[in-house]
């Protein structure tokens, strides 16, 4: 029995790669680390554009333990902690596991920067202004 997906509509031509991306992301994300996504309104007086901010709770990770990269149309945030073995824990309740969190970016999204403060990693993205494009297609008539 074949599976019917929303991308099988004849009106959605060429969206098969988006369907594969959505399936991969749904399988990969396990909820760690928790994150927020917020919209920061632009300020017309200072000329700053509207931005998006992704904030991840990365308690216990230092700047050297974190890596923020863009790969094609994806923002990838990785965390790797090295256990030195110098400590003798009686109870260890703070997670120190590796993680990789992936966010699919819309075309034209740009990363402005990343900041680590008080155990929170914030990544700012600038949202492109939508451009309305109208293109006239010539119709040819064979003779």
Short mmCIF file of C-alpha atoms in Angstrom, two decimals:
data_model
loop_
_atom_site.label_atom_id
_atom_site.label_comp_id
_atom_site.label_asym_id
_atom_site.label_seq_id
_atom_site.Cartn_x
_atom_site.Cartn_y
_atom_site.Cartn_z
CA UNK A 1 0.00 0.00 0.00
CA UNK A 2 1.48 3.35 -0.96
CA UNK A 3 1.62 6.28 1.37
CA UNK A 4 -0.20 9.48 0.39
CA UNK A 5 1.54 12.70 1.38
CA UNK A 6 0.51 16.35 1.01
CA UNK A 7 3.26 16.79 -1.58
CA UNK A 8 1.60 14.41 -4.08
CA UNK A 9 -0.82 17.10 -5.23
CA UNK A 10 -0.39 18.02 -8.91
CA UNK A 11 -0.27 21.66 -7.81
CA UNK A 12 2.98 21.11 -5.87
CA UNK A 13 5.46 20.31 -8.60
CA UNK A 14 9.10 19.93 -7.52
CA UNK A 15 8.57 19.84 -3.74
CA UNK A 16 9.86 16.27 -3.28
CA UNK A 17 13.12 17.48 -1.72
CA UNK A 18 11.15 19.46 0.87
CA UNK A 19 9.20 16.34 1.78
CA UNK A 20 12.43 14.39 2.32
CA UNK A 21 13.86 17.20 4.46
CA UNK A 22 10.75 17.27 6.65
CA UNK A 23 10.89 13.50 7.15
CA UNK A 24 14.58 13.61 8.11
CA UNK A 25 14.06 16.42 10.61
CA UNK A 26 11.08 14.69 12.19
CA UNK A 27 13.21 11.61 12.81
CA UNK A 28 16.32 13.47 14.03
CA UNK A 29 15.00 15.81 16.71
CA UNK A 30 14.64 14.24 20.14
CA UNK A 31 13.87 17.40 22.10
CA UNK A 32 17.36 18.02 23.49
CA UNK A 33 18.38 20.72 24.00
CA UNK A 34 15.17 22.70 24.41
CA UNK A 35 14.90 25.86 22.34
CA UNK A 36 12.77 28.95 21.65
CA UNK A 37 12.22 30.80 18.40
CA UNK A 38 11.13 34.41 18.69
CA UNK A 39 10.49 37.29 16.33
CA UNK A 40 12.25 40.56 17.10
CA UNK A 41 10.51 43.47 15.47
CA UNK A 42 12.55 45.87 13.39
CA UNK A 43 13.12 49.45 14.46
CA UNK A 44 12.49 51.96 11.69
CA UNK A 45 14.23 54.74 13.65
CA UNK A 46 17.54 52.87 13.85
CA UNK A 47 17.04 51.03 10.56
CA UNK A 48 17.38 47.57 12.08
CA UNK A 49 15.38 44.92 10.18
CA UNK A 50 12.99 42.37 11.63
CA UNK A 51 14.93 39.34 12.93
CA UNK A 52 14.35 35.84 14.18
CA UNK A 53 16.22 34.60 17.25
CA UNK A 54 16.74 30.93 18.06
CA UNK A 55 17.73 30.40 21.70
CA UNK A 56 18.97 27.02 22.93
CA UNK A 57 19.42 26.03 26.58
CA UNK A 58 23.01 24.76 26.66
CA UNK A 59 23.87 24.81 30.35
CA UNK A 60 27.36 23.50 31.03
CA UNK A 61 28.62 24.03 27.47
CA UNK A 62 31.41 26.52 26.85
CA UNK A 63 32.10 28.43 23.65
CA UNK A 64 34.70 25.81 22.67
CA UNK A 65 32.12 23.00 23.07
CA UNK A 66 29.65 24.58 20.62
CA UNK A 67 29.69 24.87 16.84
CA UNK A 68 27.23 26.85 14.72
CA UNK A 69 27.36 26.31 10.94
CA UNK A 70 25.19 26.74 7.88
CA UNK A 71 25.12 23.90 5.40
CA UNK A 72 23.17 24.62 2.22
CA UNK A 73 19.78 25.79 3.53
CA UNK A 74 20.20 24.44 7.06
CA UNK A 75 21.42 25.94 10.31
CA UNK A 76 23.26 23.22 12.25
CA UNK A 77 24.14 23.65 15.94
CA UNK A 78 26.36 21.01 17.52
CA UNK A 79 27.47 20.57 21.10
CA UNK A 80 30.27 18.27 22.26
CA UNK A 81 31.54 18.16 25.83
CA UNK A 82 34.73 16.39 26.76
CA UNK A 83 34.53 14.52 30.04
CA UNK A 84 37.86 15.10 31.77
CA UNK A 85 37.29 12.36 34.33
CA UNK A 86 38.77 14.55 37.08
CA UNK A 87 35.52 14.75 39.02
CA UNK A 88 33.98 12.08 41.22
CA UNK A 89 30.19 12.58 41.00
CA UNK A 90 27.90 11.33 43.73
CA UNK A 91 24.92 12.33 41.59
CA UNK A 92 25.01 13.61 38.03
CA UNK A 93 21.72 15.18 36.97
CA UNK A 94 22.99 17.79 34.53
CA UNK A 95 23.00 16.42 31.00
CA UNK A 96 26.41 16.48 29.35
CA UNK A 97 25.59 14.62 26.19
CA UNK A 98 26.43 15.55 22.65
CA UNK A 99 23.72 17.02 20.48
CA UNK A 100 23.02 18.24 17.00
CA UNK A 101 20.04 20.47 16.33
CA UNK A 102 19.11 21.31 12.72
CA UNK A 103 16.85 24.11 11.50
CA UNK A 104 15.81 24.40 7.85
CA UNK A 105 16.18 27.97 6.64
CA UNK A 106 14.00 29.62 4.01
CA UNK A 107 15.71 30.88 0.88
CA UNK A 108 17.54 34.12 1.55
CA UNK A 109 17.78 33.76 5.35
CA UNK A 110 21.13 34.96 6.72
CA UNK A 111 22.75 34.32 10.09
CA UNK A 112 23.72 37.62 11.75
CA UNK A 113 25.63 36.08 14.64
CA UNK A 114 25.58 33.90 17.74
CA UNK A 115 26.01 34.76 21.41
CA UNK A 116 26.45 32.57 24.50
CA UNK A 117 25.26 34.14 27.74
CA UNK A 118 24.16 32.56 31.03
CA UNK A 119 23.85 29.07 29.53
CA UNK A 120 21.72 30.25 26.61
CA UNK A 121 23.00 30.22 23.03
CA UNK A 122 21.21 32.79 20.87
CA UNK A 123 21.49 32.77 17.07
CA UNK A 124 20.06 35.78 15.22
CA UNK A 125 18.76 35.45 11.68
CA UNK A 126 17.65 38.19 9.35
CA UNK A 127 14.44 37.53 7.49
CA UNK A 128 14.51 38.67 3.88
CA UNK A 129 11.92 41.10 2.64
CA UNK A 130 9.54 39.22 0.33
CA UNK A 131 9.91 40.28 -3.26
CA UNK A 132 6.95 39.86 -5.53
CA UNK A 133 8.06 38.69 -8.92
CA UNK A 134 5.85 38.60 -11.97
CA UNK A 135 7.33 37.10 -15.10
CA UNK A 136 5.55 37.08 -18.44
CA UNK A 137 5.86 33.82 -20.34
CA UNK A 138 5.66 34.08 -24.12
CA UNK A 139 3.34 31.66 -25.87
CA UNK A 140 4.64 30.14 -29.06
CA UNK A 141 2.35 28.93 -31.81
CA UNK A 142 3.73 26.38 -34.27
CA UNK A 143 2.96 27.18 -37.91
#
